[in-house]
Amino acid sequence: MRINAGVQRGRIFMIEVDGTPTQVFEGETLAAVLLALGRADARADLRGRPRGMFCNMGTCCECLVEVTVPGSRHPRRMRACLTDVAEGQSVGSNKTWSKYE
Ligand code: FES
């Protein structure tokens, strides 16, 4: 859910989240997008347990997602709470990773 009253948002564009086209606002983070989609999880640990946003300031690495940007061949693991949305981005969540890999 997004707060709408009294909030000015950036330009609207689309990114892909787990293969689904998703409307986002310029200036928001991937963590905000996942939370707005009702998703508290971002990845799974090595035992398959869901992990999600915890610190929301780049310290805990619980929010790792796989991000592919246009023009890049390889996806990169990035912290959702520190990564701004970008046009043409493709985001994969629920990947199984240890944050120490
Ligand atoms: S929520 Fe802790 S690094 Fe993103």
mmCIF file of N, CA, C and O and ligand atoms in Angstrom:
data_model
loop_
_atom_site.group_PDB
_atom_site.id
_atom_site.type_symbol
_atom_site.label_atom_id
_atom_site.label_comp_id
_atom_site.label_asym_id
_atom_site.label_seq_id
_atom_site.Cartn_x
_atom_site.Cartn_y
_atom_site.Cartn_z
ATOM 1 N N MET A 1 0.844 -1.180 0.000
ATOM 2 C CA MET A 1 0.000 0.000 0.000
ATOM 3 C C MET A 1 0.888 1.242 0.000
ATOM 4 O O MET A 1 1.880 1.293 0.706
ATOM 5 N N ARG A 2 0.540 2.208 -0.811
ATOM 6 C CA ARG A 2 1.304 3.450 -0.843
ATOM 7 C C ARG A 2 0.499 4.561 -0.179
ATOM 8 O O ARG A 2 -0.715 4.614 -0.322
ATOM 9 N N ILE A 3 1.172 5.426 0.523
ATOM 10 C CA ILE A 3 0.522 6.624 1.061
ATOM 11 C C ILE A 3 0.323 7.581 -0.105
ATOM 12 O O ILE A 3 1.268 7.871 -0.844
ATOM 13 N N ASN A 4 -0.869 8.063 -0.281
ATOM 14 C CA ASN A 4 -1.154 8.944 -1.413
ATOM 15 C C ASN A 4 -1.455 10.376 -0.999
ATOM 16 O O ASN A 4 -1.164 11.307 -1.736
ATOM 17 N N ALA A 5 -2.031 10.568 0.169
ATOM 18 C CA ALA A 5 -2.423 11.913 0.585
ATOM 19 C C ALA A 5 -1.189 12.765 0.879
ATOM 20 O O ALA A 5 -0.324 12.377 1.665
ATOM 21 N N GLY A 6 -1.095 13.897 0.224
ATOM 22 C CA GLY A 6 -0.019 14.840 0.492
ATOM 23 C C GLY A 6 1.342 14.429 -0.019
ATOM 24 O O GLY A 6 2.354 14.971 0.408
ATOM 25 N N VAL A 7 1.396 13.486 -0.932
ATOM 26 C CA VAL A 7 2.679 12.994 -1.447
ATOM 27 C C VAL A 7 2.800 13.334 -2.927
ATOM 28 O O VAL A 7 1.877 13.112 -3.695
ATOM 29 N N GLN A 8 3.930 13.915 -3.303
ATOM 30 C CA GLN A 8 4.194 14.151 -4.720
ATOM 31 C C GLN A 8 5.097 13.037 -5.219
ATOM 32 O O GLN A 8 6.137 12.764 -4.626
ATOM 33 N N ARG A 9 4.694 12.407 -6.283
ATOM 34 C CA ARG A 9 5.454 11.267 -6.805
ATOM 35 C C ARG A 9 6.166 11.661 -8.088
ATOM 36 O O ARG A 9 5.763 12.582 -8.787
ATOM 37 N N GLY A 10 7.193 10.897 -8.406
ATOM 38 C CA GLY A 10 7.923 11.101 -9.650
ATOM 39 C C GLY A 10 7.149 10.515 -10.824
ATOM 40 O O GLY A 10 6.041 10.013 -10.684
ATOM 41 N N ARG A 11 7.789 10.588 -11.959
ATOM 42 C CA ARG A 11 7.208 10.074 -13.211
ATOM 43 C C ARG A 11 6.890 8.583 -13.068
ATOM 44 O O ARG A 11 7.625 7.836 -12.419
ATOM 45 N N ILE A 12 5.813 8.163 -13.714
ATOM 46 C CA ILE A 12 5.420 6.747 -13.686
ATOM 47 C C ILE A 12 6.073 6.024 -14.863
ATOM 48 O O ILE A 12 6.100 6.533 -15.979
ATOM 49 N N PHE A 13 6.634 4.854 -14.603
ATOM 50 C CA PHE A 13 7.090 3.986 -15.680
ATOM 51 C C PHE A 13 6.993 2.539 -15.219
ATOM 52 O O PHE A 13 6.562 2.265 -14.101
ATOM 53 N N MET A 14 7.344 1.636 -16.095
ATOM 54 C CA MET A 14 7.172 0.208 -15.819
ATOM 55 C C MET A 14 8.533 -0.472 -15.634
ATOM 56 O O MET A 14 9.501 -0.152 -16.313
ATOM 57 N N ILE A 15 8.572 -1.394 -14.702
ATOM 58 C CA ILE A 15 9.685 -2.331 -14.598
ATOM 59 C C ILE A 15 9.070 -3.727 -14.516
ATOM 60 O O ILE A 15 7.851 -3.871 -14.452
ATOM 61 N N GLU A 16 9.915 -4.726 -14.525
ATOM 62 C CA GLU A 16 9.423 -6.091 -14.414
ATOM 63 C C GLU A 16 9.843 -6.654 -13.059
ATOM 64 O O GLU A 16 11.016 -6.595 -12.696
ATOM 65 N N VAL A 17 8.875 -7.168 -12.315
ATOM 66 C CA VAL A 17 9.167 -7.788 -11.018
ATOM 67 C C VAL A 17 8.734 -9.247 -11.090
ATOM 68 O O VAL A 17 7.547 -9.540 -11.277
ATOM 69 N N ASP A 18 9.680 -10.138 -11.019
ATOM 70 C CA ASP A 18 9.408 -11.573 -11.136
ATOM 71 C C ASP A 18 8.590 -11.893 -12.380
ATOM 72 O O ASP A 18 7.629 -12.672 -12.342
ATOM 73 N N GLY A 19 8.928 -11.229 -13.471
ATOM 74 C CA GLY A 19 8.277 -11.492 -14.750
ATOM 75 C C GLY A 19 6.973 -10.753 -14.968
ATOM 76 O O GLY A 19 6.376 -10.876 -16.034
ATOM 77 N N THR A 20 6.538 -9.978 -13.991
ATOM 78 C CA THR A 20 5.272 -9.261 -14.120
ATOM 79 C C THR A 20 5.526 -7.771 -14.324
ATOM 80 O O THR A 20 6.217 -7.149 -13.502
ATOM 81 N N PRO A 21 4.985 -7.180 -15.394
ATOM 82 C CA PRO A 21 5.125 -5.733 -15.561
ATOM 83 C C PRO A 21 4.497 -5.003 -14.375
ATOM 84 O O PRO A 21 3.378 -5.309 -13.976
ATOM 85 N N THR A 22 5.238 -4.056 -13.829
ATOM 86 C CA THR A 22 4.814 -3.385 -12.597
ATOM 87 C C THR A 22 5.014 -1.884 -12.731
ATOM 88 O O THR A 22 6.074 -1.427 -13.153
ATOM 89 N N GLN A 23 3.988 -1.133 -12.353
ATOM 90 C CA GLN A 23 4.066 0.325 -12.410
ATOM 91 C C GLN A 23 4.828 0.845 -11.195
ATOM 92 O O GLN A 23 4.528 0.454 -10.065
ATOM 93 N N VAL A 24 5.793 1.711 -11.450
ATOM 94 C CA VAL A 24 6.587 2.286 -10.361
ATOM 95 C C VAL A 24 6.682 3.796 -10.553
ATOM 96 O O VAL A 24 6.341 4.331 -11.600
ATOM 97 N N PHE A 25 7.181 4.466 -9.530
ATOM 98 C CA PHE A 25 7.363 5.910 -9.573
ATOM 99 C C PHE A 25 8.852 6.222 -9.485
ATOM 100 O O PHE A 25 9.564 5.663 -8.640
ATOM 101 N N GLU A 26 9.294 7.114 -10.331
ATOM 102 C CA GLU A 26 10.682 7.535 -10.314
ATOM 103 C C GLU A 26 11.057 8.001 -8.904
ATOM 104 O O GLU A 26 10.297 8.725 -8.263
ATOM 105 N N GLY A 27 12.199 7.586 -8.426
ATOM 106 C CA GLY A 27 12.679 8.023 -7.125
ATOM 107 C C GLY A 27 12.407 7.049 -5.995
ATOM 108 O O GLY A 27 12.932 7.232 -4.895
ATOM 109 N N GLU A 28 11.614 6.021 -6.244
ATOM 110 C CA GLU A 28 11.395 5.068 -5.159
ATOM 111 C C GLU A 28 12.368 3.897 -5.273
ATOM 112 O O GLU A 28 12.958 3.655 -6.319
ATOM 113 N N THR A 29 12.535 3.196 -4.184
ATOM 114 C CA THR A 29 13.481 2.085 -4.168
ATOM 115 C C THR A 29 12.768 0.774 -4.529
ATOM 116 O O THR A 29 11.544 0.690 -4.477
ATOM 117 N N LEU A 30 13.560 -0.221 -4.848
ATOM 118 C CA LEU A 30 12.980 -1.537 -5.124
ATOM 119 C C LEU A 30 12.313 -2.105 -3.882
ATOM 120 O O LEU A 30 11.322 -2.823 -3.989
ATOM 121 N N ALA A 31 12.814 -1.785 -2.709
ATOM 122 C CA ALA A 31 12.160 -2.232 -1.468
ATOM 123 C C ALA A 31 10.760 -1.630 -1.377
ATOM 124 O O ALA A 31 9.802 -2.321 -1.020
ATOM 125 N N ALA A 32 10.628 -0.365 -1.713
ATOM 126 C CA ALA A 32 9.307 0.282 -1.688
ATOM 127 C C ALA A 32 8.365 -0.389 -2.682
ATOM 128 O O ALA A 32 7.179 -0.581 -2.401
ATOM 129 N N VAL A 33 8.903 -0.762 -3.833
ATOM 130 C CA VAL A 33 8.074 -1.434 -4.845
ATOM 131 C C VAL A 33 7.584 -2.781 -4.319
ATOM 132 O O VAL A 33 6.402 -3.107 -4.421
ATOM 133 N N LEU A 34 8.490 -3.563 -3.737
ATOM 134 C CA LEU A 34 8.085 -4.870 -3.202
ATOM 135 C C LEU A 34 7.047 -4.712 -2.099
ATOM 136 O O LEU A 34 6.054 -5.437 -2.061
ATOM 137 N N LEU A 35 7.269 -3.762 -1.205
ATOM 138 C CA LEU A 35 6.311 -3.547 -0.119
ATOM 139 C C LEU A 35 4.959 -3.080 -0.660
ATOM 140 O O LEU A 35 3.916 -3.500 -0.174
ATOM 141 N N ALA A 36 4.981 -2.215 -1.679
ATOM 142 C CA ALA A 36 3.724 -1.750 -2.280
ATOM 143 C C ALA A 36 2.977 -2.899 -2.958
ATOM 144 O O ALA A 36 1.759 -2.855 -3.091
ATOM 145 N N LEU A 37 3.712 -3.912 -3.368
ATOM 146 C CA LEU A 37 3.086 -5.096 -3.965
ATOM 147 C C LEU A 37 2.591 -6.069 -2.896
ATOM 148 O O LEU A 37 2.080 -7.142 -3.207
ATOM 149 N N GLY A 38 2.801 -5.698 -1.645
ATOM 150 C CA GLY A 38 2.368 -6.567 -0.550
ATOM 151 C C GLY A 38 3.369 -7.650 -0.228
ATOM 152 O O GLY A 38 3.043 -8.645 0.426
ATOM 153 N N ARG A 39 4.596 -7.436 -0.671
ATOM 154 C CA ARG A 39 5.634 -8.439 -0.477
ATOM 155 C C ARG A 39 6.561 -8.012 0.656
ATOM 156 O O ARG A 39 7.194 -6.964 0.582
ATOM 157 N N ALA A 40 6.661 -8.796 1.672
ATOM 158 C CA ALA A 40 7.595 -8.508 2.748
ATOM 159 C C ALA A 40 8.895 -9.266 2.525
ATOM 160 O O ALA A 40 9.899 -8.992 3.168
ATOM 161 N N ASP A 41 8.877 -10.237 1.629
ATOM 162 C CA ASP A 41 10.073 -11.041 1.371
ATOM 163 C C ASP A 41 10.798 -10.525 0.130
ATOM 164 O O ASP A 41 10.191 -10.023 -0.790
ATOM 165 N N ALA A 42 12.120 -10.681 0.147
ATOM 166 C CA ALA A 42 12.926 -10.279 -0.997
ATOM 167 C C ALA A 42 13.720 -11.452 -1.548
ATOM 168 O O ALA A 42 13.988 -11.527 -2.737
ATOM 169 N N ARG A 43 14.114 -12.343 -0.678
ATOM 170 C CA ARG A 43 14.925 -13.492 -1.086
ATOM 171 C C ARG A 43 14.622 -14.641 -0.140
ATOM 172 O O ARG A 43 13.791 -14.513 0.766
ATOM 173 N N ALA A 44 15.280 -15.767 -0.353
ATOM 174 C CA ALA A 44 15.175 -16.888 0.577
ATOM 175 C C ALA A 44 16.582 -17.246 1.027
ATOM 176 O O ALA A 44 17.544 -17.106 0.267
ATOM 177 N N ASP A 45 16.702 -17.703 2.283
ATOM 178 C CA ASP A 45 18.024 -18.123 2.741
ATOM 179 C C ASP A 45 18.304 -19.536 2.234
ATOM 180 O O ASP A 45 17.506 -20.127 1.498
ATOM 181 N N LEU A 46 19.431 -20.091 2.611
ATOM 182 C CA LEU A 46 19.840 -21.380 2.049
ATOM 183 C C LEU A 46 18.923 -22.528 2.466
ATOM 184 O O LEU A 46 18.939 -23.589 1.859
ATOM 185 N N ARG A 47 18.114 -22.327 3.496
ATOM 186 C CA ARG A 47 17.129 -23.333 3.897
ATOM 187 C C ARG A 47 15.764 -23.058 3.291
ATOM 188 O O ARG A 47 14.786 -23.731 3.619
ATOM 189 N N GLY A 48 15.675 -22.039 2.441
ATOM 190 C CA GLY A 48 14.425 -21.718 1.772
ATOM 191 C C GLY A 48 13.486 -20.838 2.574
ATOM 192 O O GLY A 48 12.352 -20.608 2.172
ATOM 193 N N ARG A 49 13.970 -20.336 3.699
ATOM 194 C CA ARG A 49 13.127 -19.472 4.523
ATOM 195 C C ARG A 49 13.122 -18.058 3.955
ATOM 196 O O ARG A 49 14.159 -17.541 3.541
ATOM 197 N N PRO A 50 11.955 -17.430 3.916
ATOM 198 C CA PRO A 50 11.883 -16.079 3.344
ATOM 199 C C PRO A 50 12.635 -15.055 4.200
ATOM 200 O O PRO A 50 12.610 -15.130 5.424
ATOM 201 N N ARG A 51 13.299 -14.161 3.535
ATOM 202 C CA ARG A 51 14.013 -13.068 4.187
ATOM 203 C C ARG A 51 13.534 -11.769 3.549
ATOM 204 O O ARG A 51 13.261 -11.725 2.355
ATOM 205 N N GLY A 52 13.451 -10.725 4.336
ATOM 206 C CA GLY A 52 12.930 -9.481 3.785
ATOM 207 C C GLY A 52 13.602 -8.266 4.371
ATOM 208 O O GLY A 52 14.601 -8.359 5.070
ATOM 209 N N MET A 53 13.017 -7.129 4.082
ATOM 210 C CA MET A 53 13.572 -5.865 4.521
ATOM 211 C C MET A 53 13.633 -5.840 6.056
ATOM 212 O O MET A 53 12.647 -6.114 6.729
ATOM 213 N N PHE A 54 14.791 -5.498 6.572
ATOM 214 C CA PHE A 54 14.964 -5.459 8.015
ATOM 215 C C PHE A 54 15.462 -4.078 8.453
ATOM 216 O O PHE A 54 14.788 -3.375 9.188
ATOM 217 N N CYS A 55 16.637 -3.698 7.988
ATOM 218 C CA CYS A 55 17.188 -2.413 8.428
ATOM 219 C C CYS A 55 16.730 -1.256 7.538
ATOM 220 O O CYS A 55 16.642 -0.131 7.978
ATOM 221 N N ASN A 56 16.492 -1.539 6.283
ATOM 222 C CA ASN A 56 16.101 -0.539 5.286
ATOM 223 C C ASN A 56 17.116 0.596 5.178
ATOM 224 O O ASN A 56 16.763 1.726 4.874
ATOM 225 N N MET A 57 18.387 0.288 5.421
ATOM 226 C CA MET A 57 19.430 1.308 5.251
ATOM 227 C C MET A 57 20.735 0.708 4.736
ATOM 228 O O MET A 57 21.786 1.315 4.844
ATOM 229 N N GLY A 58 20.661 -0.505 4.176
ATOM 230 C CA GLY A 58 21.828 -1.060 3.510
ATOM 231 C C GLY A 58 22.794 -1.832 4.372
ATOM 232 O O GLY A 58 23.867 -2.204 3.909
ATOM 233 N N THR A 59 22.449 -2.110 5.600
ATOM 234 C CA THR A 59 23.380 -2.768 6.505
ATOM 235 C C THR A 59 23.222 -4.282 6.567
ATOM 236 O O THR A 59 24.199 -5.012 6.592
ATOM 237 N N CYS A 60 22.000 -4.776 6.576
ATOM 238 C CA CYS A 60 21.780 -6.194 6.895
ATOM 239 C C CYS A 60 21.866 -7.133 5.676
ATOM 240 O O CYS A 60 22.069 -8.318 5.831
ATOM 241 N N CYS A 61 21.683 -6.652 4.481
ATOM 242 C CA CYS A 61 21.699 -7.444 3.235
ATOM 243 C C CYS A 61 20.592 -8.505 3.186
ATOM 244 O O CYS A 61 20.700 -9.464 2.416
ATOM 245 N N GLU A 62 19.567 -8.358 3.982
ATOM 246 C CA GLU A 62 18.447 -9.302 3.929
ATOM 247 C C GLU A 62 17.570 -9.064 2.701
ATOM 248 O O GLU A 62 16.758 -9.903 2.343
ATOM 249 N N CYS A 63 17.725 -7.941 2.057
ATOM 250 C CA CYS A 63 16.819 -7.559 0.970
ATOM 251 C C CYS A 63 17.428 -7.782 -0.413
ATOM 252 O O CYS A 63 16.988 -7.161 -1.382
ATOM 253 N N LEU A 64 18.418 -8.665 -0.515
ATOM 254 C CA LEU A 64 19.070 -8.867 -1.815
ATOM 255 C C LEU A 64 18.078 -9.338 -2.870
ATOM 256 O O LEU A 64 17.290 -10.251 -2.640
ATOM 257 N N VAL A 65 18.116 -8.707 -4.015
ATOM 258 C CA VAL A 65 17.321 -9.119 -5.163
ATOM 259 C C VAL A 65 18.254 -9.174 -6.372
ATOM 260 O O VAL A 65 19.352 -8.629 -6.356
ATOM 261 N N GLU A 66 17.795 -9.843 -7.400
ATOM 262 C CA GLU A 66 18.578 -9.948 -8.627
ATOM 263 C C GLU A 66 18.056 -8.898 -9.602
ATOM 264 O O GLU A 66 16.876 -8.899 -9.931
ATOM 265 N N VAL A 67 18.936 -8.020 -10.054
ATOM 266 C CA VAL A 67 18.508 -6.900 -10.892
ATOM 267 C C VAL A 67 19.240 -6.959 -12.225
ATOM 268 O O VAL A 67 20.463 -7.091 -12.273
ATOM 269 N N THR A 68 18.486 -6.867 -13.303
ATOM 270 C CA THR A 68 19.056 -6.772 -14.636
ATOM 271 C C THR A 68 18.642 -5.428 -15.216
ATOM 272 O O THR A 68 17.473 -5.067 -15.190
ATOM 273 N N VAL A 69 19.607 -4.683 -15.690
ATOM 274 C CA VAL A 69 19.299 -3.393 -16.307
ATOM 275 C C VAL A 69 19.469 -3.536 -17.818
ATOM 276 O O VAL A 69 20.248 -4.372 -18.285
ATOM 277 N N PRO A 70 18.753 -2.735 -18.602
ATOM 278 C CA PRO A 70 18.879 -2.823 -20.054
ATOM 279 C C PRO A 70 20.322 -2.607 -20.486
ATOM 280 O O PRO A 70 21.011 -1.756 -19.946
ATOM 281 N N GLY A 71 20.758 -3.410 -21.426
ATOM 282 C CA GLY A 71 22.119 -3.288 -21.925
ATOM 283 C C GLY A 71 23.113 -4.127 -21.148
ATOM 284 O O GLY A 71 24.277 -4.219 -21.506
ATOM 285 N N SER A 72 22.665 -4.732 -20.074
ATOM 286 C CA SER A 72 23.552 -5.574 -19.278
ATOM 287 C C SER A 72 23.216 -7.032 -19.549
ATOM 288 O O SER A 72 22.059 -7.409 -19.612
ATOM 289 N N ARG A 73 24.224 -7.846 -19.701
ATOM 290 C CA ARG A 73 23.991 -9.260 -19.974
ATOM 291 C C ARG A 73 23.721 -10.057 -18.719
ATOM 292 O O ARG A 73 23.049 -11.067 -18.755
ATOM 293 N N HIS A 74 24.283 -9.618 -17.624
ATOM 294 C CA HIS A 74 24.221 -10.414 -16.416
ATOM 295 C C HIS A 74 23.471 -9.693 -15.310
ATOM 296 O O HIS A 74 23.715 -8.519 -15.064
ATOM 297 N N PRO A 75 22.602 -10.418 -14.625
ATOM 298 C CA PRO A 75 21.946 -9.812 -13.468
ATOM 299 C C PRO A 75 22.938 -9.628 -12.328
ATOM 300 O O PRO A 75 23.943 -10.333 -12.247
ATOM 301 N N ARG A 76 22.661 -8.663 -11.488
ATOM 302 C CA ARG A 76 23.513 -8.401 -10.337
ATOM 303 C C ARG A 76 22.681 -8.478 -9.074
ATOM 304 O O ARG A 76 21.520 -8.118 -9.066
ATOM 305 N N ARG A 77 23.298 -8.940 -8.028
ATOM 306 C CA ARG A 77 22.632 -8.932 -6.725
ATOM 307 C C ARG A 77 22.758 -7.544 -6.124
ATOM 308 O O ARG A 77 23.867 -7.017 -6.012
ATOM 309 N N MET A 78 21.642 -6.986 -5.755
ATOM 310 C CA MET A 78 21.664 -5.637 -5.197
ATOM 311 C C MET A 78 20.734 -5.566 -4.004
ATOM 312 O O MET A 78 19.763 -6.309 -3.913
ATOM 313 N N ARG A 79 21.027 -4.637 -3.102
ATOM 314 C CA ARG A 79 20.157 -4.429 -1.946
ATOM 315 C C ARG A 79 18.951 -3.603 -2.389
ATOM 316 O O ARG A 79 19.103 -2.482 -2.869
ATOM 317 N N ALA A 80 17.778 -4.180 -2.233
ATOM 318 C CA ALA A 80 16.548 -3.518 -2.685
ATOM 319 C C ALA A 80 16.330 -2.185 -1.985
ATOM 320 O O ALA A 80 15.806 -1.251 -2.578
ATOM 321 N N CYS A 81 16.775 -2.093 -0.736
ATOM 322 C CA CYS A 81 16.514 -0.858 0.016
ATOM 323 C C CYS A 81 17.397 0.289 -0.431
ATOM 324 O O CYS A 81 17.123 1.442 -0.106
ATOM 325 N N LEU A 82 18.469 -0.003 -1.175
ATOM 326 C CA LEU A 82 19.386 1.051 -1.620
ATOM 327 C C LEU A 82 19.333 1.264 -3.118
ATOM 328 O O LEU A 82 20.040 2.126 -3.637
ATOM 329 N N THR A 83 18.522 0.494 -3.833
ATOM 330 C CA THR A 83 18.524 0.553 -5.288
ATOM 331 C C THR A 83 17.282 1.262 -5.791
ATOM 332 O O THR A 83 16.162 0.823 -5.529
ATOM 333 N N ASP A 84 17.491 2.342 -6.491
ATOM 334 C CA ASP A 84 16.365 3.072 -7.076
ATOM 335 C C ASP A 84 15.852 2.337 -8.303
ATOM 336 O O ASP A 84 16.613 1.653 -9.002
ATOM 337 N N VAL A 85 14.570 2.500 -8.568
ATOM 338 C CA VAL A 85 14.004 1.925 -9.781
ATOM 339 C C VAL A 85 14.612 2.632 -10.990
ATOM 340 O O VAL A 85 15.009 3.787 -10.908
ATOM 341 N N ALA A 86 14.707 1.920 -12.101
ATOM 342 C CA ALA A 86 15.212 2.497 -13.342
ATOM 343 C C ALA A 86 14.430 1.897 -14.496
ATOM 344 O O ALA A 86 14.013 0.731 -14.436
ATOM 345 N N GLU A 87 14.235 2.686 -15.500
ATOM 346 C CA GLU A 87 13.435 2.248 -16.626
ATOM 347 C C GLU A 87 14.041 0.996 -17.271
ATOM 348 O O GLU A 87 15.243 0.922 -17.469
ATOM 349 N N GLY A 88 13.199 0.019 -17.554
ATOM 350 C CA GLY A 88 13.643 -1.203 -18.210
ATOM 351 C C GLY A 88 14.241 -2.229 -17.274
ATOM 352 O O GLY A 88 14.685 -3.298 -17.698
ATOM 353 N N GLN A 89 14.267 -1.935 -15.984
ATOM 354 C CA GLN A 89 14.837 -2.848 -14.997
ATOM 355 C C GLN A 89 14.000 -4.126 -14.908
ATOM 356 O O GLN A 89 12.787 -4.099 -15.043
ATOM 357 N N SER A 90 14.676 -5.214 -14.644
ATOM 358 C CA SER A 90 14.007 -6.472 -14.374
ATOM 359 C C SER A 90 14.497 -6.966 -13.019
ATOM 360 O O SER A 90 15.704 -7.057 -12.790
ATOM 361 N N VAL A 91 13.572 -7.261 -12.131
ATOM 362 C CA VAL A 91 13.924 -7.616 -10.757
ATOM 363 C C VAL A 91 13.453 -9.028 -10.459
ATOM 364 O O VAL A 91 12.304 -9.373 -10.737
ATOM 365 N N GLY A 92 14.346 -9.819 -9.928
ATOM 366 C CA GLY A 92 13.985 -11.163 -9.510
ATOM 367 C C GLY A 92 14.111 -11.270 -8.009
ATOM 368 O O GLY A 92 15.168 -11.004 -7.444
ATOM 369 N N SER A 93 13.030 -11.621 -7.361
ATOM 370 C CA SER A 93 13.101 -11.811 -5.918
ATOM 371 C C SER A 93 12.922 -13.290 -5.627
ATOM 372 O O SER A 93 12.764 -14.106 -6.533
ATOM 373 N N ASN A 94 12.937 -13.621 -4.351
ATOM 374 C CA ASN A 94 12.783 -15.005 -3.915
ATOM 375 C C ASN A 94 13.872 -15.924 -4.406
ATOM 376 O O ASN A 94 13.679 -17.125 -4.534
ATOM 377 N N LYS A 95 15.038 -15.384 -4.720
ATOM 378 C CA LYS A 95 16.181 -16.220 -5.055
ATOM 379 C C LYS A 95 16.776 -16.738 -3.751
ATOM 380 O O LYS A 95 16.669 -16.089 -2.721
ATOM 381 N N THR A 96 17.369 -17.882 -3.816
ATOM 382 C CA THR A 96 17.962 -18.454 -2.620
ATOM 383 C C THR A 96 19.435 -18.106 -2.547
ATOM 384 O O THR A 96 20.217 -18.547 -3.367
ATOM 385 N N TRP A 97 19.773 -17.276 -1.573
ATOM 386 C CA TRP A 97 21.150 -16.869 -1.393
ATOM 387 C C TRP A 97 21.464 -16.767 0.071
ATOM 388 O O TRP A 97 20.631 -16.373 0.867
ATOM 389 N N SER A 98 22.699 -17.020 0.362
ATOM 390 C CA SER A 98 23.216 -16.620 1.658
ATOM 391 C C SER A 98 23.676 -15.193 1.488
ATOM 392 O O SER A 98 24.247 -14.827 0.461
ATOM 393 N N LYS A 99 23.471 -14.367 2.480
ATOM 394 C CA LYS A 99 23.947 -12.992 2.342
ATOM 395 C C LYS A 99 25.464 -12.919 2.436
ATOM 396 O O LYS A 99 26.053 -11.892 2.236
ATOM 397 N N TYR A 100 26.101 -14.048 2.769
ATOM 398 C CA TYR A 100 27.555 -14.056 2.891
ATOM 399 C C TYR A 100 28.257 -14.595 1.645
ATOM 400 O O TYR A 100 29.457 -14.666 1.612
ATOM 401 N N GLU A 101 27.494 -15.007 0.635
ATOM 402 C CA GLU A 101 28.110 -15.546 -0.588
ATOM 403 C C GLU A 101 28.858 -14.459 -1.315
ATOM 404 O O GLU A 101 28.437 -13.346 -1.392
HETATM 405 S S1 FES B 1 16.959 -4.050 4.390
HETATM 406 FE FE1 FES B 1 18.900 -4.234 5.279
HETATM 407 S S2 FES B 1 20.248 -3.988 3.594
HETATM 408 FE FE2 FES B 1 18.291 -3.686 2.755
#
